PDB file of N, CA and C in Angstrom:
ATOM      1  N   MET A 156       4.292   3.265 -44.652  1.00  0.00           N
ATOM      2  CA  MET A 156       3.114   3.092 -45.861  1.00  0.00           C
ATOM      3  C   MET A 156       2.519   1.367 -45.596  1.00  0.00           C
ATOM      4  N   ARG A 157       3.835   0.667 -45.293  1.00  0.00           N
ATOM      5  CA  ARG A 157       2.537  -1.059 -44.982  1.00  0.00           C
ATOM      6  C   ARG A 157       2.987  -0.612 -43.887  1.00  0.00           C
ATOM      7  N   ALA A 158       3.020   0.116 -42.458  1.00  0.00           N
ATOM      8  CA  ALA A 158       1.652  -0.127 -41.397  1.00  0.00           C
ATOM      9  C   ALA A 158       0.493   0.255 -41.083  1.00  0.00           C
ATOM     10  N   LEU A 159       0.647   0.972 -42.607  1.00  0.00           N
ATOM     11  CA  LEU A 159      -0.473   1.758 -43.442  1.00  0.00           C
ATOM     12  C   LEU A 159      -1.222   0.142 -43.350  1.00  0.00           C
ATOM     13  N   LEU A 160      -1.137   0.125 -44.748  1.00  0.00           N
ATOM     14  CA  LEU A 160      -2.126  -1.120 -45.361  1.00  0.00           C
ATOM     15  C   LEU A 160      -1.826  -2.871 -44.305  1.00  0.00           C
ATOM     16  N   ASP A 161      -0.709  -2.476 -43.539  1.00  0.00           N
ATOM     17  CA  ASP A 161      -0.820  -3.841 -42.358  1.00  0.00           C
ATOM     18  C   ASP A 161      -2.622  -3.157 -41.533  1.00  0.00           C
ATOM     19  N   ALA A 162      -2.446  -2.109 -41.088  1.00  0.00           N
ATOM     20  CA  ALA A 162      -3.358  -0.952 -40.180  1.00  0.00           C
ATOM     21  C   ALA A 162      -4.477  -1.817 -40.323  1.00  0.00           C
ATOM     22  N   ARG A 163      -4.711  -1.592 -42.295  1.00  0.00           N
ATOM     23  CA  ARG A 163      -6.330  -1.983 -42.945  1.00  0.00           C
ATOM     24  C   ARG A 163      -6.735  -3.043 -42.980  1.00  0.00           C
ATOM     25  N   SER A 164      -5.374  -3.586 -42.973  1.00  0.00           N
ATOM     26  CA  SER A 164      -5.898  -5.520 -43.898  1.00  0.00           C
ATOM     27  C   SER A 164      -7.060  -6.211 -41.808  1.00  0.00           C
ATOM     28  N   GLU A 165      -5.770  -5.926 -41.079  1.00  0.00           N
ATOM     29  CA  GLU A 165      -6.292  -6.376 -39.870  1.00  0.00           C
ATOM     30  C   GLU A 165      -7.704  -5.567 -39.319  1.00  0.00           C
ATOM     31  N   ALA A 166      -7.870  -4.278 -40.023  1.00  0.00           N
ATOM     32  CA  ALA A 166      -9.251  -4.364 -39.290  1.00  0.00           C
ATOM     33  C   ALA A 166     -10.024  -4.827 -39.591  1.00  0.00           C
ATOM     34  N   GLN A 167     -10.038  -4.938 -41.189  1.00  0.00           N
ATOM     35  CA  GLN A 167     -10.712  -5.300 -42.041  1.00  0.00           C
ATOM     36  C   GLN A 167     -10.801  -6.830 -41.874  1.00  0.00           C
ATOM     37  N   ALA A 168     -10.199  -7.216 -41.203  1.00  0.00           N
ATOM     38  CA  ALA A 168     -10.114  -9.690 -41.174  1.00  0.00           C
ATOM     39  C   ALA A 168     -10.685  -9.419 -39.521  1.00  0.00           C
ATOM     40  N   VAL A 169     -10.487  -8.348 -38.670  1.00  0.00           N
ATOM     41  CA  VAL A 169     -10.726  -8.760 -36.963  1.00  0.00           C
ATOM     42  C   VAL A 169     -12.384  -7.878 -37.513  1.00  0.00           C
ATOM     43  N   HIS A 170     -12.309  -6.628 -37.516  1.00  0.00           N
ATOM     44  CA  HIS A 170     -14.021  -5.783 -37.398  1.00  0.00           C
ATOM     45  C   HIS A 170     -14.808  -5.386 -38.860  1.00  0.00           C
ATOM     46  N   GLY A 171     -14.126  -6.156 -39.558  1.00  0.00           N
ATOM     47  CA  GLY A 171     -14.941  -5.702 -40.604  1.00  0.00           C
ATOM     48  C   GLY A 171     -15.829  -5.153 -41.178  1.00  0.00           C
ATOM     49  N   LEU A 172     -14.693  -4.277 -41.545  1.00  0.00           N
ATOM     50  CA  LEU A 172     -14.561  -3.091 -41.394  1.00  0.00           C
ATOM     51  C   LEU A 172     -14.239  -2.300 -42.995  1.00  0.00           C
ATOM     52  N   GLU A 173     -15.421  -1.536 -44.422  1.00  0.00           N
ATOM     53  CA  GLU A 173     -15.314  -2.032 -45.291  1.00  0.00           C
ATOM     54  C   GLU A 173     -14.305   0.047 -44.602  1.00  0.00           C
ATOM     55  N   MET A 174     -13.817  -0.565 -46.375  1.00  0.00           N
ATOM     56  CA  MET A 174     -12.673   1.388 -45.879  1.00  0.00           C
ATOM     57  C   MET A 174     -12.143   0.902 -47.933  1.00  0.00           C
ATOM     58  N   ARG A 175     -11.008   2.068 -47.569  1.00  0.00           N
ATOM     59  CA  ARG A 175     -10.182   2.190 -48.688  1.00  0.00           C
ATOM     60  C   ARG A 175      -8.740   2.943 -47.809  1.00  0.00           C
ATOM     61  N   THR A 176      -7.808   2.902 -49.069  1.00  0.00           N
ATOM     62  CA  THR A 176      -6.547   3.757 -48.375  1.00  0.00           C
ATOM     63  C   THR A 176      -5.965   4.104 -49.892  1.00  0.00           C
ATOM     64  N   GLU A 177      -6.027   5.144 -49.525  1.00  0.00           N
ATOM     65  CA  GLU A 177      -5.927   6.155 -50.890  1.00  0.00           C
ATOM     66  C   GLU A 177      -4.179   7.098 -49.755  1.00  0.00           C
ATOM     67  N   LEU A 178      -3.799   7.532 -51.001  1.00  0.00           N
ATOM     68  CA  LEU A 178      -3.318   8.604 -51.030  1.00  0.00           C
ATOM     69  C   LEU A 178      -3.130  10.414 -51.755  1.00  0.00           C
ATOM     70  N   ARG A 179      -3.508  11.226 -51.074  1.00  0.00           N
ATOM     71  CA  ARG A 179      -3.989  12.831 -50.964  1.00  0.00           C
ATOM     72  C   ARG A 179      -2.210  13.245 -50.801  1.00  0.00           C
ATOM     73  N   PHE A 180      -2.589  14.878 -51.372  1.00  0.00           N
ATOM     74  CA  PHE A 180      -1.406  15.841 -51.604  1.00  0.00           C
ATOM     75  C   PHE A 180      -2.457  17.482 -51.055  1.00  0.00           C
ATOM     76  N   GLY A 181      -2.021  17.927 -50.204  1.00  0.00           N
ATOM     77  CA  GLY A 181      -2.661  18.638 -49.935  1.00  0.00           C
ATOM     78  C   GLY A 181      -2.633  18.949 -48.428  1.00  0.00           C
ATOM     79  N   ASP A 182      -3.538  20.109 -48.256  1.00  0.00           N
ATOM     80  CA  ASP A 182      -3.332  19.724 -46.095  1.00  0.00           C
ATOM     81  C   ASP A 182      -4.532  19.223 -46.349  1.00  0.00           C
ATOM     82  N   VAL A 183      -3.902  18.629 -44.722  1.00  0.00           N
ATOM     83  CA  VAL A 183      -4.639  17.579 -44.420  1.00  0.00           C
ATOM     84  C   VAL A 183      -6.267  17.239 -43.778  1.00  0.00           C
ATOM     85  N   SER A 184      -6.742  18.206 -43.852  1.00  0.00           N
ATOM     86  CA  SER A 184      -7.676  18.135 -41.993  1.00  0.00           C
ATOM     87  C   SER A 184      -8.917  18.628 -43.590  1.00  0.00           C
ATOM     88  N   HIS A 185      -8.000  19.693 -44.750  1.00  0.00           N
ATOM     89  CA  HIS A 185      -8.421  20.135 -45.159  1.00  0.00           C
ATOM     90  C   HIS A 185      -9.620  19.324 -46.529  1.00  0.00           C
ATOM     91  N   GLU A 186      -8.693  18.217 -47.085  1.00  0.00           N
ATOM     92  CA  GLU A 186      -8.640  16.852 -48.175  1.00  0.00           C
ATOM     93  C   GLU A 186      -9.838  16.132 -47.517  1.00  0.00           C
ATOM     94  N   LEU A 187      -9.437  16.377 -46.261  1.00  0.00           N
ATOM     95  CA  LEU A 187     -10.548  15.020 -44.805  1.00  0.00           C
ATOM     96  C   LEU A 187     -12.189  15.683 -45.381  1.00  0.00           C
ATOM     97  N   ALA A 188     -12.065  16.732 -45.354  1.00  0.00           N
ATOM     98  CA  ALA A 188     -13.637  17.344 -44.955  1.00  0.00           C
ATOM     99  C   ALA A 188     -14.226  17.217 -46.040  1.00  0.00           C
ATOM    100  N   ARG A 189     -13.528  18.013 -47.660  1.00  0.00           N
ATOM    101  CA  ARG A 189     -14.254  17.563 -48.727  1.00  0.00           C
ATOM    102  C   ARG A 189     -13.997  16.404 -48.848  1.00  0.00           C
ATOM    103  N   GLN A 190     -13.420  15.352 -49.013  1.00  0.00           N
ATOM    104  CA  GLN A 190     -14.059  13.706 -48.657  1.00  0.00           C
ATOM    105  C   GLN A 190     -15.391  13.055 -47.874  1.00  0.00           C
ATOM    106  N   LEU A 191     -14.950  13.605 -46.722  1.00  0.00           N
ATOM    107  CA  LEU A 191     -15.623  13.072 -45.848  1.00  0.00           C
ATOM    108  C   LEU A 191     -17.689  13.517 -46.862  1.00  0.00           C
ATOM    109  N   GLY A 192     -17.485  14.456 -46.238  1.00  0.00           N
ATOM    110  CA  GLY A 192     -18.004  15.802 -47.355  1.00  0.00           C
ATOM    111  C   GLY A 192     -19.590  14.964 -48.669  1.00  0.00           C
ATOM    112  N   GLU A 193     -18.850  14.078 -48.884  1.00  0.00           N
ATOM    113  CA  GLU A 193     -18.829  13.359 -50.548  1.00  0.00           C
ATOM    114  C   GLU A 193     -19.991  12.790 -50.062  1.00  0.00           C
ATOM    115  N   LEU A 194     -19.939  11.595 -48.810  1.00  0.00           N
ATOM    116  CA  LEU A 194     -21.334  10.510 -49.185  1.00  0.00           C
ATOM    117  C   LEU A 194     -21.208  11.220 -47.636  1.00  0.00           C
ATOM    118  N   ALA A 195     -22.996  11.277 -47.049  1.00  0.00           N
ATOM    119  CA  ALA A 195     -23.922  11.472 -46.506  1.00  0.00           C
ATOM    120  C   ALA A 195     -23.156   9.156 -45.615  1.00  0.00           C
ATOM    121  N   GLY A 196     -22.909  10.196 -44.046  1.00  0.00           N
ATOM    122  CA  GLY A 196     -22.778   8.295 -43.598  1.00  0.00           C
ATOM    123  C   GLY A 196     -21.156   8.262 -42.663  1.00  0.00           C
ATOM    124  N   GLN A 197     -20.351   8.993 -43.318  1.00  0.00           N
ATOM    125  CA  GLN A 197     -19.425   8.660 -43.633  1.00  0.00           C
ATOM    126  C   GLN A 197     -18.847   8.835 -41.685  1.00  0.00           C
ATOM    127  N   MET A 198     -17.454   7.423 -41.091  1.00  0.00           N
ATOM    128  CA  MET A 198     -16.377   8.146 -40.437  1.00  0.00           C
ATOM    129  C   MET A 198     -15.193   8.223 -40.476  1.00  0.00           C
ATOM    130  N   LEU A 199     -13.755   8.566 -39.907  1.00  0.00           N
ATOM    131  CA  LEU A 199     -13.128   8.578 -39.839  1.00  0.00           C
ATOM    132  C   LEU A 199     -12.371   8.069 -39.177  1.00  0.00           C
ATOM    133  N   ILE A 200     -11.929   6.898 -38.755  1.00  0.00           N
ATOM    134  CA  ILE A 200     -10.857   6.307 -38.199  1.00  0.00           C
ATOM    135  C   ILE A 200      -9.376   6.810 -38.229  1.00  0.00           C
ATOM    136  N   LEU A 201      -9.043   7.958 -37.643  1.00  0.00           N
ATOM    137  CA  LEU A 201      -7.748   8.382 -37.373  1.00  0.00           C
ATOM    138  C   LEU A 201      -7.055   7.485 -37.068  1.00  0.00           C
ATOM    139  N   GLY A 202      -5.606   6.945 -37.822  1.00  0.00           N
ATOM    140  CA  GLY A 202      -4.662   6.271 -37.054  1.00  0.00           C
ATOM    141  C   GLY A 202      -3.092   7.166 -36.330  1.00  0.00           C
ATOM    142  N   ILE A 203      -2.705   6.847 -35.306  1.00  0.00           N
ATOM    143  CA  ILE A 203      -1.140   8.031 -35.446  1.00  0.00           C
ATOM    144  C   ILE A 203      -0.925   6.985 -34.169  1.00  0.00           C
ATOM    145  N   ARG A 204       0.496   7.541 -34.509  1.00  0.00           N
ATOM    146  CA  ARG A 204       2.106   7.111 -33.075  1.00  0.00           C
ATOM    147  C   ARG A 204       1.759   7.885 -32.424  1.00  0.00           C
ATOM    148  N   GLY A 205       1.433   9.433 -32.147  1.00  0.00           N
ATOM    149  CA  GLY A 205       1.346  10.456 -31.199  1.00  0.00           C
ATOM    150  C   GLY A 205       0.848  11.211 -31.159  1.00  0.00           C
ATOM    151  N   HIS A 206       0.704  12.111 -30.333  1.00  0.00           N
ATOM    152  CA  HIS A 206      -0.764  13.003 -29.633  1.00  0.00           C
ATOM    153  C   HIS A 206       0.041  14.524 -29.590  1.00  0.00           C
ATOM    154  N   THR A 207       1.509  14.725 -29.832  1.00  0.00           N
ATOM    155  CA  THR A 207       2.502  16.039 -29.680  1.00  0.00           C
ATOM    156  C   THR A 207       1.251  17.214 -30.144  1.00  0.00           C
ATOM    157  N   ASP A 208       0.993  17.278 -32.239  1.00  0.00           N
ATOM    158  CA  ASP A 208       0.158  17.641 -33.027  1.00  0.00           C
ATOM    159  C   ASP A 208      -0.734  17.185 -33.843  1.00  0.00           C
ATOM    160  N   LEU A 209      -1.756  16.648 -32.744  1.00  0.00           N
ATOM    161  CA  LEU A 209      -3.275  15.854 -33.152  1.00  0.00           C
ATOM    162  C   LEU A 209      -4.017  16.918 -33.282  1.00  0.00           C
ATOM    163  N   ALA A 210      -4.400  17.943 -32.415  1.00  0.00           N
ATOM    164  CA  ALA A 210      -5.130  19.364 -32.398  1.00  0.00           C
ATOM    165  C   ALA A 210      -4.910  20.235 -33.812  1.00  0.00           C
ATOM    166  N   GLU A 211      -3.536  20.520 -33.245  1.00  0.00           N
ATOM    167  CA  GLU A 211      -2.740  21.230 -34.300  1.00  0.00           C
ATOM    168  C   GLU A 211      -3.310  20.633 -35.813  1.00  0.00           C
ATOM    169  N   ARG A 212      -3.058  19.358 -36.560  1.00  0.00           N
ATOM    170  CA  ARG A 212      -3.057  18.905 -38.029  1.00  0.00           C
ATOM    171  C   ARG A 212      -4.441  18.766 -37.806  1.00  0.00           C
ATOM    172  N   PHE A 213      -5.377  18.221 -37.048  1.00  0.00           N
ATOM    173  CA  PHE A 213      -6.625  17.968 -36.979  1.00  0.00           C
ATOM    174  C   PHE A 213      -7.816  18.923 -37.150  1.00  0.00           C
ATOM    175  N   GLY A 214      -7.289  19.354 -35.959  1.00  0.00           N
ATOM    176  CA  GLY A 214      -8.140  20.450 -35.059  1.00  0.00           C
ATOM    177  C   GLY A 214      -9.442  21.136 -35.847  1.00  0.00           C
ATOM    178  N   SER A 215      -9.419  21.588 -36.684  1.00  0.00           N
ATOM    179  CA  SER A 215     -10.711  22.481 -37.113  1.00  0.00           C
ATOM    180  C   SER A 215     -12.096  21.195 -37.794  1.00  0.00           C
ATOM    181  N   LEU A 216     -11.215  19.917 -38.447  1.00  0.00           N
ATOM    182  CA  LEU A 216     -11.981  18.687 -38.276  1.00  0.00           C
ATOM    183  C   LEU A 216     -13.103  18.551 -36.073  1.00  0.00           C
ATOM    184  N   PHE A 217     -12.624  18.210 -35.715  1.00  0.00           N
ATOM    185  CA  PHE A 217     -12.589  17.819 -34.055  1.00  0.00           C
ATOM    186  C   PHE A 217     -13.964  19.147 -34.528  1.00  0.00           C
ATOM    187  N   ALA A 218     -13.341  20.708 -34.280  1.00  0.00           N
ATOM    188  CA  ALA A 218     -14.753  21.633 -34.566  1.00  0.00           C
ATOM    189  C   ALA A 218     -15.767  21.656 -34.780  1.00  0.00           C
ATOM    190  N   GLU A 219     -15.768  21.134 -35.884  1.00  0.00           N
ATOM    191  CA  GLU A 219     -16.108  21.171 -37.017  1.00  0.00           C
ATOM    192  C   GLU A 219     -18.247  20.012 -36.084  1.00  0.00           C
ATOM    193  N   GLY A 220     -17.800  19.514 -36.032  1.00  0.00           N
ATOM    194  CA  GLY A 220     -18.410  17.574 -35.384  1.00  0.00           C
ATOM    195  C   GLY A 220     -19.936  17.669 -36.654  1.00  0.00           C
ATOM    196  N   ARG A 221     -18.898  17.819 -37.063  1.00  0.00           N
ATOM    197  CA  ARG A 221     -19.944  17.232 -38.331  1.00  0.00           C
ATOM    198  C   ARG A 221     -20.413  15.496 -38.988  1.00  0.00           C
ATOM    199  N   TRP A 222     -18.644  14.596 -38.516  1.00  0.00           N
ATOM    200  CA  TRP A 222     -18.879  13.183 -38.478  1.00  0.00           C
ATOM    201  C   TRP A 222     -17.845  12.843 -37.625  1.00  0.00           C
ATOM    202  N   PRO A 223     -18.472  11.222 -36.622  1.00  0.00           N
ATOM    203  CA  PRO A 223     -17.475  10.567 -36.148  1.00  0.00           C
ATOM    204  C   PRO A 223     -16.900  10.323 -36.427  1.00  0.00           C
ATOM    205  N   ILE A 224     -15.323  10.594 -35.792  1.00  0.00           N
ATOM    206  CA  ILE A 224     -13.639  10.201 -35.925  1.00  0.00           C
ATOM    207  C   ILE A 224     -13.582   9.414 -34.650  1.00  0.00           C
ATOM    208  N   LEU A 225     -12.945   8.096 -34.527  1.00  0.00           N
ATOM    209  CA  LEU A 225     -12.302   7.218 -33.874  1.00  0.00           C
ATOM    210  C   LEU A 225     -11.072   7.682 -33.873  1.00  0.00           C
ATOM    211  N   ILE A 226      -9.843   7.893 -33.029  1.00  0.00           N
ATOM    212  CA  ILE A 226      -8.869   7.834 -33.270  1.00  0.00           C
ATOM    213  C   ILE A 226      -8.291   6.061 -32.594  1.00  0.00           C
ATOM    214  N   VAL A 227      -7.351   6.321 -32.833  1.00  0.00           N
ATOM    215  CA  VAL A 227      -7.114   4.871 -33.072  1.00  0.00           C
ATOM    216  C   VAL A 227      -4.613   4.613 -32.626  1.00  0.00           C
ATOM    217  N   HIS A 228      -4.473   4.848 -30.842  1.00  0.00           N
ATOM    218  CA  HIS A 228      -3.288   5.269 -30.785  1.00  0.00           C
ATOM    219  C   HIS A 228      -2.523   4.194 -30.863  1.00  0.00           C
ATOM    220  N   ARG A 229      -0.564   3.521 -31.862  1.00  0.00           N
ATOM    221  CA  ARG A 229      -1.143   2.880 -32.057  1.00  0.00           C
ATOM    222  C   ARG A 229       0.882   3.349 -31.862  1.00  0.00           C
ATOM    223  N   PRO A 230       1.612   2.771 -30.638  1.00  0.00           N
ATOM    224  CA  PRO A 230       2.858   3.524 -30.444  1.00  0.00           C
ATOM    225  C   PRO A 230       3.728   2.734 -32.016  1.00  0.00           C
ATOM    226  N   HIS A 231       4.995   3.741 -32.098  1.00  0.00           N
ATOM    227  CA  HIS A 231       6.113   2.918 -33.379  1.00  0.00           C
ATOM    228  C   HIS A 231       6.591   1.707 -32.552  1.00  0.00           C
ATOM    229  N   GLU A 232       6.794   0.978 -32.599  1.00  0.00           N
ATOM    230  CA  GLU A 232       7.642  -0.669 -32.523  1.00  0.00           C
ATOM    231  C   GLU A 232       8.964  -0.390 -31.937  1.00  0.00           C
ATOM    232  N   VAL A 233       9.280   1.152 -31.954  1.00  0.00           N
ATOM    233  CA  VAL A 233      10.486   1.027 -31.017  1.00  0.00           C
ATOM    234  C   VAL A 233      10.026   1.688 -30.053  1.00  0.00           C
ATOM    235  N   GLU A 234       9.236   2.458 -29.915  1.00  0.00           N
ATOM    236  CA  GLU A 234       8.722   2.951 -28.483  1.00  0.00           C
ATOM    237  C   GLU A 234       8.761   0.928 -27.559  1.00  0.00           C
ATOM    238  N   ALA A 235       6.812   0.785 -28.468  1.00  0.00           N
ATOM    239  CA  ALA A 235       6.624  -0.622 -28.097  1.00  0.00           C
ATOM    240  C   ALA A 235       6.893  -1.570 -27.510  1.00  0.00           C
ATOM    241  N   LYS A 236       8.214  -1.281 -28.098  1.00  0.00           N
ATOM    242  CA  LYS A 236       9.617  -2.747 -27.226  1.00  0.00           C
ATOM    243  C   LYS A 236      10.154  -2.258 -26.380  1.00  0.00           C
ATOM    244  N   GLN A 237      10.299  -0.451 -25.853  1.00  0.00           N
ATOM    245  CA  GLN A 237      11.089   0.066 -25.262  1.00  0.00           C
ATOM    246  C   GLN A 237      10.132   0.153 -23.464  1.00  0.00           C
ATOM    247  N   SER A 238       8.966   0.266 -24.253  1.00  0.00           N
ATOM    248  CA  SER A 238       8.520   0.220 -22.850  1.00  0.00           C
ATOM    249  C   SER A 238       8.272  -1.557 -22.456  1.00  0.00           C
ATOM    250  N   ILE A 239       7.906  -2.627 -22.826  1.00  0.00           N
ATOM    251  CA  ILE A 239       7.831  -4.065 -22.834  1.00  0.00           C
ATOM    252  C   ILE A 239       9.511  -4.171 -21.926  1.00  0.00           C
ATOM    253  N   ALA A 240       9.674  -3.956 -22.032  1.00  0.00           N
ATOM    254  CA  ALA A 240      11.602  -3.446 -22.179  1.00  0.00           C
ATOM    255  C   ALA A 240      11.762  -2.972 -20.796  1.00  0.00           C
ATOM    256  N   ASN A 241      11.204  -2.718 -20.634  1.00  0.00           N
ATOM    257  CA  ASN A 241      10.524  -1.774 -18.374  1.00  0.00           C
ATOM    258  C   ASN A 241      10.201  -2.187 -18.086  1.00  0.00           C
ATOM    259  N   ALA A 242       8.765  -3.015 -19.057  1.00  0.00           N
ATOM    260  CA  ALA A 242       8.159  -3.459 -17.510  1.00  0.00           C
ATOM    261  C   ALA A 242       7.953  -4.440 -17.520  1.00  0.00           C
ATOM    262  N   ASN A 243      10.229  -5.334 -18.199  1.00  0.00           N
ATOM    263  CA  ASN A 243      10.244  -7.011 -17.632  1.00  0.00           C
ATOM    264  C   ASN A 243      11.459  -5.839 -16.866  1.00  0.00           C
TER     265      ASN A 243
END
């Protein structure tokens, strides 16, 4: 949760994006589609750490093509540190 809030603060400060963070329960794709459909002109910014189950979890949103979706991949801190260590 802390990482999500930090990413939100960074996006607001660096890019001037207006956004909110909410906790919801249920099927992720269904809940996002419902919320995106409530107001016109919304864009989904989807932050992920891995892509192995991306199509399985969010495929229905991609298939609908009704909303712009920005996918931001940020590796887990442990993975990032290992990559840096391996490069040195």
